[in-house]
mmCIF file of C-alpha atoms in Angstrom:
data_model
loop_
_atom_site.group_PDB
_atom_site.id
_atom_site.type_symbol
_atom_site.label_atom_id
_atom_site.label_comp_id
_atom_site.label_asym_id
_atom_site.label_seq_id
_atom_site.Cartn_x
_atom_site.Cartn_y
_atom_site.Cartn_z
ATOM 1 C CA UNK A 1 0.000 0.000 0.000
ATOM 2 C CA UNK A 2 2.770 2.415 0.943
ATOM 3 C CA UNK A 3 4.590 1.617 -2.302
ATOM 4 C CA UNK A 4 1.435 2.278 -4.356
ATOM 5 C CA UNK A 5 0.875 5.629 -2.620
ATOM 6 C CA UNK A 6 4.455 6.564 -3.424
ATOM 7 C CA UNK A 7 3.838 5.728 -7.087
ATOM 8 C CA UNK A 8 0.666 7.838 -7.115
ATOM 9 C CA UNK A 9 2.660 10.784 -5.775
ATOM 10 C CA UNK A 10 5.292 10.201 -8.485
ATOM 11 C CA UNK A 11 2.562 10.266 -11.155
ATOM 12 C CA UNK A 12 1.203 13.516 -9.693
ATOM 13 C CA UNK A 13 4.673 15.043 -9.633
ATOM 14 C CA UNK A 14 5.199 14.078 -13.271
ATOM 15 C CA UNK A 15 2.081 16.029 -14.224
ATOM 16 C CA UNK A 16 3.000 18.950 -11.976
ATOM 17 C CA UNK A 17 6.556 19.220 -13.301
ATOM 18 C CA UNK A 18 5.254 19.656 -16.858
ATOM 19 C CA UNK A 19 2.465 21.989 -15.711
ATOM 20 C CA UNK A 20 4.613 24.447 -13.720
ATOM 21 C CA UNK A 21 6.029 26.290 -16.773
ATOM 22 C CA UNK A 22 2.482 26.684 -18.122
ATOM 23 C CA UNK A 23 1.283 28.182 -14.829
ATOM 24 C CA UNK A 24 4.264 30.525 -14.669
ATOM 25 C CA UNK A 25 3.847 31.689 -18.282
ATOM 26 C CA UNK A 26 0.103 32.238 -17.927
ATOM 27 C CA UNK A 27 0.134 33.696 -14.438
ATOM 28 C CA UNK A 28 3.027 36.088 -14.848
ATOM 29 C CA UNK A 29 1.851 37.439 -18.224
ATOM 30 C CA UNK A 30 -1.681 37.983 -16.913
ATOM 31 C CA UNK A 31 -0.281 39.502 -13.728
ATOM 32 C CA UNK A 32 1.884 41.996 -15.601
ATOM 33 C CA UNK A 33 -0.878 42.959 -18.021
ATOM 34 C CA UNK A 34 -3.267 43.679 -15.130
ATOM 35 C CA UNK A 35 -0.618 45.396 -12.994
ATOM 36 C CA UNK A 36 0.290 47.774 -15.799
ATOM 37 C CA UNK A 37 -3.374 48.486 -16.602
ATOM 38 C CA UNK A 38 -4.828 48.776 -13.099
ATOM 39 C CA UNK A 39 -8.325 48.122 -11.769
ATOM 40 C CA UNK A 40 -11.454 50.223 -12.350
ATOM 41 C CA UNK A 41 -14.104 50.493 -9.639
ATOM 42 C CA UNK A 42 -17.088 48.282 -10.441
ATOM 43 C CA UNK A 43 -15.357 46.714 -13.441
ATOM 44 C CA UNK A 44 -12.368 44.910 -11.994
ATOM 45 C CA UNK A 45 -9.238 44.307 -14.018
ATOM 46 C CA UNK A 46 -9.695 46.081 -17.357
ATOM 47 C CA UNK A 47 -6.912 45.801 -19.944
ATOM 48 C CA UNK A 48 -7.377 48.143 -22.897
ATOM 49 C CA UNK A 49 -3.858 48.848 -24.183
ATOM 50 C CA UNK A 50 -3.352 46.714 -27.351
ATOM 51 C CA UNK A 51 0.106 45.451 -26.333
ATOM 52 C CA UNK A 52 -1.028 44.628 -22.812
ATOM 53 C CA UNK A 53 -4.177 43.007 -24.217
ATOM 54 C CA UNK A 54 -1.993 40.785 -26.411
ATOM 55 C CA UNK A 55 0.124 39.931 -23.375
ATOM 56 C CA UNK A 56 -3.005 38.945 -21.469
ATOM 57 C CA UNK A 57 -4.291 36.876 -24.406
ATOM 58 C CA UNK A 58 -1.028 34.926 -24.468
ATOM 59 C CA UNK A 59 -1.289 34.372 -20.725
ATOM 60 C CA UNK A 60 -4.903 33.232 -20.983
ATOM 61 C CA UNK A 61 -3.934 30.836 -23.800
ATOM 62 C CA UNK A 62 -1.220 29.368 -21.585
ATOM 63 C CA UNK A 63 -3.634 29.041 -18.660
ATOM 64 C CA UNK A 64 -6.140 27.207 -20.856
ATOM 65 C CA UNK A 65 -3.482 24.510 -21.350
ATOM 66 C CA UNK A 66 -2.788 24.093 -17.625
ATOM 67 C CA UNK A 67 -5.355 21.396 -16.759
ATOM 68 C CA UNK A 68 -4.909 19.393 -20.012
ATOM 69 C CA UNK A 69 -1.102 19.351 -19.538
ATOM 70 C CA UNK A 70 -1.512 18.244 -15.916
ATOM 71 C CA UNK A 71 -3.889 15.438 -16.904
ATOM 72 C CA UNK A 72 -1.877 14.432 -19.972
ATOM 73 C CA UNK A 73 1.385 14.023 -18.122
ATOM 74 C CA UNK A 74 -0.147 12.288 -15.114
ATOM 75 C CA UNK A 75 -1.373 9.732 -17.663
ATOM 76 C CA UNK A 76 2.093 9.741 -19.268
ATOM 77 C CA UNK A 77 3.655 8.924 -15.895
ATOM 78 C CA UNK A 78 1.353 5.919 -15.532
ATOM 79 C CA UNK A 79 1.186 4.533 -19.076
ATOM 80 C CA UNK A 80 4.027 6.240 -20.968
ATOM 81 C CA UNK A 81 3.333 7.844 -24.368
ATOM 82 C CA UNK A 82 0.022 6.037 -25.133
ATOM 83 C CA UNK A 83 -1.459 7.834 -22.124
ATOM 84 C CA UNK A 84 -0.645 11.391 -23.226
ATOM 85 C CA UNK A 85 -3.385 11.940 -25.827
ATOM 86 C CA UNK A 86 -6.247 10.499 -23.724
ATOM 87 C CA UNK A 87 -4.996 12.461 -20.722
ATOM 88 C CA UNK A 88 -4.998 15.690 -22.743
ATOM 89 C CA UNK A 89 -8.519 14.930 -23.973
ATOM 90 C CA UNK A 90 -9.673 14.287 -20.402
ATOM 91 C CA UNK A 91 -8.037 17.516 -19.266
ATOM 92 C CA UNK A 92 -9.793 19.560 -21.961
ATOM 93 C CA UNK A 93 -13.106 17.988 -20.955
ATOM 94 C CA UNK A 94 -12.369 18.854 -17.312
ATOM 95 C CA UNK A 95 -11.927 22.470 -18.450
ATOM 96 C CA UNK A 96 -15.133 22.404 -20.479
ATOM 97 C CA UNK A 97 -17.087 20.896 -17.577
ATOM 98 C CA UNK A 98 -15.657 23.540 -15.225
ATOM 99 C CA UNK A 99 -14.200 20.742 -13.093
ATOM 100 C CA UNK A 100 -10.944 22.621 -12.490
ATOM 101 C CA UNK A 101 -7.576 21.087 -11.727
ATOM 102 C CA UNK A 102 -9.141 18.465 -9.436
ATOM 103 C CA UNK A 103 -11.169 17.222 -12.399
ATOM 104 C CA UNK A 104 -7.942 17.221 -14.416
ATOM 105 C CA UNK A 105 -6.235 15.029 -11.829
ATOM 106 C CA UNK A 106 -9.149 12.578 -11.942
ATOM 107 C CA UNK A 107 -9.056 12.562 -15.754
ATOM 108 C CA UNK A 108 -5.298 11.977 -15.760
ATOM 109 C CA UNK A 109 -5.503 8.967 -13.471
ATOM 110 C CA UNK A 110 -8.453 7.465 -15.357
ATOM 111 C CA UNK A 111 -6.602 7.906 -18.651
ATOM 112 C CA UNK A 112 -3.312 6.563 -17.309
ATOM 113 C CA UNK A 113 -4.645 3.440 -15.651
ATOM 114 C CA UNK A 114 -7.022 2.704 -18.554
ATOM 115 C CA UNK A 115 -4.227 3.048 -21.108
ATOM 116 C CA UNK A 116 -1.947 0.839 -19.018
ATOM 117 C CA UNK A 117 -4.687 -1.777 -18.738
ATOM 118 C CA UNK A 118 -5.260 -1.826 -22.512
ATOM 119 C CA UNK A 119 -1.473 -2.024 -23.071
ATOM 120 C CA UNK A 120 -1.560 -5.326 -21.209
ATOM 121 C CA UNK A 121 -4.038 -6.943 -23.583
ATOM 122 C CA UNK A 122 -2.859 -9.969 -25.517
ATOM 123 C CA UNK A 123 -3.373 -9.091 -29.170
ATOM 124 C CA UNK A 124 -2.431 -10.564 -32.522
ATOM 125 C CA UNK A 125 1.078 -9.651 -33.646
ATOM 126 C CA UNK A 126 -0.318 -7.772 -36.660
ATOM 127 C CA UNK A 127 -2.157 -5.400 -34.306
ATOM 128 C CA UNK A 128 0.808 -4.654 -32.036
ATOM 129 C CA UNK A 129 2.345 -1.854 -34.166
ATOM 130 C CA UNK A 130 -0.887 0.165 -34.151
ATOM 131 C CA UNK A 131 -1.768 -0.407 -30.497
ATOM 132 C CA UNK A 132 0.179 2.578 -29.039
ATOM 133 C CA UNK A 133 -0.710 5.051 -31.809
ATOM 134 C CA UNK A 134 -4.296 4.081 -32.588
ATOM 135 C CA UNK A 135 -6.055 1.459 -30.467
ATOM 136 C CA UNK A 136 -4.901 2.516 -26.987
ATOM 137 C CA UNK A 137 -5.396 6.292 -27.426
ATOM 138 C CA UNK A 138 -8.756 5.842 -29.169
ATOM 139 C CA UNK A 139 -10.315 3.402 -26.697
ATOM 140 C CA UNK A 140 -8.882 5.214 -23.689
ATOM 141 C CA UNK A 141 -10.128 8.597 -24.902
ATOM 142 C CA UNK A 142 -13.619 7.188 -25.368
ATOM 143 C CA UNK A 143 -13.652 5.702 -21.873
ATOM 144 C CA UNK A 144 -12.247 8.871 -20.258
ATOM 145 C CA UNK A 145 -14.578 11.087 -22.283
ATOM 146 C CA UNK A 146 -17.752 9.193 -21.439
ATOM 147 C CA UNK A 147 -16.831 9.031 -17.738
ATOM 148 C CA UNK A 148 -16.049 12.754 -17.604
ATOM 149 C CA UNK A 149 -19.226 13.766 -19.462
ATOM 150 C CA UNK A 150 -21.796 11.353 -18.006
ATOM 151 C CA UNK A 151 -20.414 10.438 -14.571
ATOM 152 C CA UNK A 152 -18.355 13.420 -13.350
ATOM 153 C CA UNK A 153 -20.045 16.349 -15.127
ATOM 154 C CA UNK A 154 -23.570 15.988 -13.713
ATOM 155 C CA UNK A 155 -22.605 15.787 -10.004
ATOM 156 C CA UNK A 156 -20.377 18.854 -10.417
ATOM 157 C CA UNK A 157 -23.239 20.842 -11.961
ATOM 158 C CA UNK A 158 -25.662 19.820 -9.206
ATOM 159 C CA UNK A 159 -23.129 20.678 -6.503
ATOM 160 C CA UNK A 160 -22.516 24.143 -7.956
ATOM 161 C CA UNK A 161 -26.240 24.934 -8.025
ATOM 162 C CA UNK A 162 -26.612 23.751 -4.433
ATOM 163 C CA UNK A 163 -23.638 25.836 -3.261
ATOM 164 C CA UNK A 164 -24.990 28.971 -4.929
ATOM 165 C CA UNK A 165 -28.380 28.533 -3.273
ATOM 166 C CA UNK A 166 -26.721 27.950 0.105
ATOM 167 C CA UNK A 167 -24.690 31.157 -0.176
ATOM 168 C CA UNK A 168 -27.805 33.130 -1.117
ATOM 169 C CA UNK A 169 -29.633 31.829 1.942
ATOM 170 C CA UNK A 170 -26.696 32.759 4.193
ATOM 171 C CA UNK A 171 -26.147 36.267 2.845
ATOM 172 C CA UNK A 172 -28.615 37.792 5.316
ATOM 173 C CA UNK A 173 -27.051 36.042 8.317
ATOM 174 C CA UNK A 174 -23.702 36.194 10.109
ATOM 175 C CA UNK A 175 -21.142 37.985 7.905
ATOM 176 C CA UNK A 176 -18.162 36.302 9.596
ATOM 177 C CA UNK A 177 -19.540 32.779 9.112
ATOM 178 C CA UNK A 178 -20.316 33.559 5.465
ATOM 179 C CA UNK A 179 -16.766 34.929 5.025
ATOM 180 C CA UNK A 180 -15.245 31.782 6.572
ATOM 181 C CA UNK A 181 -17.178 29.558 4.172
ATOM 182 C CA UNK A 182 -16.519 31.679 1.099
ATOM 183 C CA UNK A 183 -12.825 32.035 1.964
ATOM 184 C CA UNK A 184 -12.487 28.262 2.193
ATOM 185 C CA UNK A 185 -14.392 27.831 -1.095
ATOM 186 C CA UNK A 186 -12.121 30.298 -2.887
ATOM 187 C CA UNK A 187 -9.037 28.329 -1.827
ATOM 188 C CA UNK A 188 -10.447 24.826 -2.253
ATOM 189 C CA UNK A 189 -9.915 24.451 -5.993
ATOM 190 C CA UNK A 190 -8.141 27.734 -6.862
ATOM 191 C CA UNK A 191 -10.101 28.951 -9.854
ATOM 192 C CA UNK A 192 -12.162 25.782 -10.228
ATOM 193 C CA UNK A 193 -15.952 25.437 -9.971
ATOM 194 C CA UNK A 194 -16.227 25.836 -6.186
ATOM 195 C CA UNK A 195 -14.007 28.932 -6.335
ATOM 196 C CA UNK A 196 -16.102 30.356 -9.172
ATOM 197 C CA UNK A 197 -19.386 29.938 -7.251
ATOM 198 C CA UNK A 198 -18.050 32.024 -4.344
ATOM 199 C CA UNK A 199 -16.449 34.602 -6.638
ATOM 200 C CA UNK A 200 -19.477 35.058 -8.909
ATOM 201 C CA UNK A 201 -21.791 35.367 -5.921
ATOM 202 C CA UNK A 202 -19.582 38.088 -4.393
ATOM 203 C CA UNK A 203 -19.282 39.858 -7.749
ATOM 204 C CA UNK A 204 -23.060 39.796 -8.198
ATOM 205 C CA UNK A 205 -23.511 41.382 -4.773
ATOM 206 C CA UNK A 206 -21.430 44.382 -5.922
ATOM 207 C CA UNK A 207 -24.187 45.043 -8.441
ATOM 208 C CA UNK A 208 -26.661 45.023 -5.540
ATOM 209 C CA UNK A 209 -24.608 47.687 -3.777
ATOM 210 C CA UNK A 210 -23.130 45.277 -1.201
ATOM 211 C CA UNK A 211 -19.324 45.457 -1.366
ATOM 212 C CA UNK A 212 -18.566 43.862 2.024
ATOM 213 C CA UNK A 213 -18.913 40.341 0.585
ATOM 214 C CA UNK A 214 -16.411 40.946 -2.206
ATOM 215 C CA UNK A 215 -13.988 42.422 0.362
ATOM 216 C CA UNK A 216 -13.361 39.157 2.252
ATOM 217 C CA UNK A 217 -13.338 37.252 -1.057
ATOM 218 C CA UNK A 218 -10.710 39.644 -2.471
ATOM 219 C CA UNK A 219 -8.548 38.859 0.555
ATOM 220 C CA UNK A 220 -9.082 35.095 0.233
ATOM 221 C CA UNK A 221 -8.210 35.138 -3.484
ATOM 222 C CA UNK A 222 -4.579 36.139 -2.978
ATOM 223 C CA UNK A 223 -3.736 34.120 0.154
ATOM 224 C CA UNK A 224 -3.129 30.668 -1.461
ATOM 225 C CA UNK A 225 -0.391 31.796 -3.913
ATOM 226 C CA UNK A 226 1.140 34.289 -1.477
ATOM 227 C CA UNK A 227 1.046 31.757 1.356
ATOM 228 C CA UNK A 228 2.670 29.007 -0.693
ATOM 229 C CA UNK A 229 5.255 31.410 -2.092
ATOM 230 C CA UNK A 230 6.194 32.557 1.405
ATOM 231 C CA UNK A 231 6.246 28.934 2.596
ATOM 232 C CA UNK A 232 8.899 28.057 -0.004
ATOM 233 C CA UNK A 233 11.031 30.954 1.228
ATOM 234 C CA UNK A 234 10.668 29.989 4.895
ATOM 235 C CA UNK A 235 11.764 26.357 4.492
ATOM 236 C CA UNK A 236 13.392 25.367 1.200
ATOM 237 C CA UNK A 237 14.029 21.811 2.412
ATOM 238 C CA UNK A 238 10.347 20.986 2.042
ATOM 239 C CA UNK A 239 10.176 21.921 -1.636
ATOM 240 C CA UNK A 240 11.836 20.737 -4.819
ATOM 241 C CA UNK A 241 13.900 23.175 -6.867
ATOM 242 C CA UNK A 242 11.035 23.472 -9.349
ATOM 243 C CA UNK A 243 8.590 24.272 -6.531
ATOM 244 C CA UNK A 244 10.937 26.894 -5.102
ATOM 245 C CA UNK A 245 11.057 28.584 -8.503
ATOM 246 C CA UNK A 246 7.268 28.306 -8.796
ATOM 247 C CA UNK A 247 7.026 29.972 -5.381
ATOM 248 C CA UNK A 248 8.478 33.207 -6.765
ATOM 249 C CA UNK A 249 5.932 33.180 -9.574
ATOM 250 C CA UNK A 250 3.174 32.394 -7.060
ATOM 251 C CA UNK A 251 4.005 35.520 -5.062
ATOM 252 C CA UNK A 252 3.789 37.644 -8.230
ATOM 253 C CA UNK A 253 0.432 36.053 -9.081
ATOM 254 C CA UNK A 254 -0.884 36.508 -5.556
ATOM 255 C CA UNK A 255 -0.148 40.237 -5.633
ATOM 256 C CA UNK A 256 -2.349 40.514 -8.735
ATOM 257 C CA UNK A 257 -5.086 38.225 -7.389
ATOM 258 C CA UNK A 258 -4.441 35.051 -9.403
ATOM 259 C CA UNK A 259 -5.318 32.159 -7.077
ATOM 260 C CA UNK A 260 -4.152 29.577 -9.630
ATOM 261 C CA UNK A 261 -0.549 30.339 -8.653
ATOM 262 C CA UNK A 262 -0.954 27.807 -5.831
ATOM 263 C CA UNK A 263 -2.150 24.975 -8.083
ATOM 264 C CA UNK A 264 1.275 23.353 -8.699
ATOM 265 C CA UNK A 265 1.716 22.929 -4.945
ATOM 266 C CA UNK A 266 -1.823 21.634 -4.397
ATOM 267 C CA UNK A 267 -1.573 19.193 -7.289
ATOM 268 C CA UNK A 268 1.708 17.789 -5.977
ATOM 269 C CA UNK A 269 0.568 17.432 -2.354
ATOM 270 C CA UNK A 270 -3.208 18.002 -2.104
ATOM 271 C CA UNK A 271 -3.742 16.448 1.326
ATOM 272 C CA UNK A 272 -1.388 18.929 3.017
ATOM 273 C CA UNK A 273 -1.617 21.981 0.791
ATOM 274 C CA UNK A 274 -5.381 22.280 0.258
ATOM 275 C CA UNK A 275 -6.323 22.248 3.993
ATOM 276 C CA UNK A 276 -3.542 24.794 4.652
ATOM 277 C CA UNK A 277 -4.630 27.270 1.999
ATOM 278 C CA UNK A 278 -8.311 26.805 2.874
ATOM 279 C CA UNK A 279 -7.539 27.583 6.516
ATOM 280 C CA UNK A 280 -5.452 30.645 5.644
ATOM 281 C CA UNK A 281 -8.045 32.013 3.225
ATOM 282 C CA UNK A 282 -10.909 31.363 5.662
ATOM 283 C CA UNK A 283 -9.058 33.142 8.485
ATOM 284 C CA UNK A 284 -8.121 36.080 6.248
ATOM 285 C CA UNK A 285 -11.684 36.404 4.925
ATOM 286 C CA UNK A 286 -13.114 36.303 8.466
ATOM 287 C CA UNK A 287 -10.761 39.076 9.615
ATOM 288 C CA UNK A 288 -11.791 41.136 6.586
ATOM 289 C CA UNK A 289 -15.462 40.604 7.475
ATOM 290 C CA UNK A 290 -14.843 41.675 11.072
ATOM 291 C CA UNK A 291 -13.067 44.784 9.754
ATOM 292 C CA UNK A 292 -15.942 45.468 7.304
ATOM 293 C CA UNK A 293 -13.570 45.475 4.332
ATOM 294 C CA UNK A 294 -15.347 46.372 1.107
ATOM 295 C CA UNK A 295 -14.178 45.882 -2.478
ATOM 296 C CA UNK A 296 -15.856 47.846 -5.285
ATOM 297 C CA UNK A 297 -14.197 45.792 -8.061
ATOM 298 C CA UNK A 298 -14.859 42.123 -8.914
ATOM 299 C CA UNK A 299 -11.225 41.159 -8.455
ATOM 300 C CA UNK A 300 -8.836 40.365 -5.610
ATOM 301 C CA UNK A 301 -5.320 40.762 -4.286
ATOM 302 C CA UNK A 302 -3.403 43.912 -3.317
ATOM 303 C CA UNK A 303 -3.902 45.309 -6.823
ATOM 304 C CA UNK A 304 -7.484 46.272 -5.859
ATOM 305 C CA UNK A 305 -6.370 48.435 -2.905
ATOM 306 C CA UNK A 306 -7.307 51.693 -4.734
ATOM 307 C CA UNK A 307 -10.991 50.619 -4.699
ATOM 308 C CA UNK A 308 -11.044 48.955 -1.251
ATOM 309 C CA UNK A 309 -12.819 50.296 1.840
ATOM 310 C CA UNK A 310 -10.774 49.944 5.079
ATOM 311 C CA UNK A 311 -7.444 49.238 3.376
ATOM 312 C CA UNK A 312 -5.558 48.730 6.637
ATOM 313 C CA UNK A 313 -7.764 45.792 7.646
ATOM 314 C CA UNK A 314 -7.472 44.415 4.111
ATOM 315 C CA UNK A 315 -3.673 44.343 4.457
ATOM 316 C CA UNK A 316 -3.853 42.915 7.999
ATOM 317 C CA UNK A 317 -6.243 40.162 6.849
ATOM 318 C CA UNK A 318 -3.975 39.203 3.938
ATOM 319 C CA UNK A 319 -0.844 39.115 6.119
ATOM 320 C CA UNK A 320 -2.489 36.982 8.815
ATOM 321 C CA UNK A 321 -3.938 34.580 6.240
ATOM 322 C CA UNK A 322 -0.576 34.221 4.487
ATOM 323 C CA UNK A 323 1.198 33.523 7.788
ATOM 324 C CA UNK A 324 -1.401 30.897 8.762
ATOM 325 C CA UNK A 325 -1.084 29.143 5.397
ATOM 326 C CA UNK A 326 2.728 29.216 5.300
ATOM 327 C CA UNK A 327 3.216 27.997 8.869
ATOM 328 C CA UNK A 328 0.532 25.314 8.611
ATOM 329 C CA UNK A 329 1.702 23.845 5.323
ATOM 330 C CA UNK A 330 5.341 23.770 6.429
ATOM 331 C CA UNK A 331 4.345 22.084 9.697
ATOM 332 C CA UNK A 332 2.474 19.408 7.738
ATOM 333 C CA UNK A 333 4.956 18.811 4.910
ATOM 334 C CA UNK A 334 8.009 16.579 5.179
ATOM 335 C CA UNK A 335 11.422 17.409 3.743
ATOM 336 C CA UNK A 336 11.752 16.409 0.108
ATOM 337 C CA UNK A 337 13.591 13.139 -0.370
ATOM 338 C CA UNK A 338 15.678 14.293 -3.287
ATOM 339 C CA UNK A 339 16.745 17.891 -3.815
ATOM 340 C CA UNK A 340 16.814 18.654 -7.542
ATOM 341 C CA UNK A 341 19.926 20.197 -8.964
#
């Protein structure tokens, strides 16, 4: 059992190692384009300069590849080259179904283990040459595709509707409790469907004239990448060389409110990272709610400070949340076994 868990982590790390450059490219380009354009009250991050718009488009294109690359190379780690194409297909479907990086991880493992199973079939010698380039990718893609569309997609849709209704029912109650829940949701899948439910609800409330829901959410948005970036600086022994480099990019993304900067860390070690970032974001959001922090723009991170009410409490909430995340994750994580050169 222990050996199998170690292999699963190796498969995850294979996907993460190929995904990190995609996250860095996408996140940093988007971050710079927003930083140089600024945020408009009520509109969020608005990029109008043609060069900066092109920079953002390139970043968005890179980000769109993040989940497929993660899924494709998890499958590659399990089944070698025959797993790549089905994994990529599963990753694209995870994107289309709004299943986020967690859906991509599921797709990658389904594709990898299915492809490896089909590789083990006893077939006629005349079929062997086309197995890795035709039979395995085709059958595996069909299996992954049908499972993603008919088994995984429907529960995700139902869950999102239920979460939205729950948030609506809570919006007239305790602001701190609502902030705790929304902060945890923002961090849970870092740009995935659960994150989007909380974000879109907060953004919609701005239109209703209520900015004190977006305030805590704006704080929660930046804590996962900032917290993980700071964690890599506090204790390098717990992170691979690639993760340490990703930590610098994560800090840049966090400053501009791009939660996805924490995804490489969560994908590599979800059981330790996700609870840590959820706790940090929940704590930060709760402090922001107590301080009645308001955000007039549907965006997050320090970049929105010009349109934030009670900026001091916003900064305090972010700092506390980042410290909680960094200390918690480093307390939970073990030193890496092999330090990359």
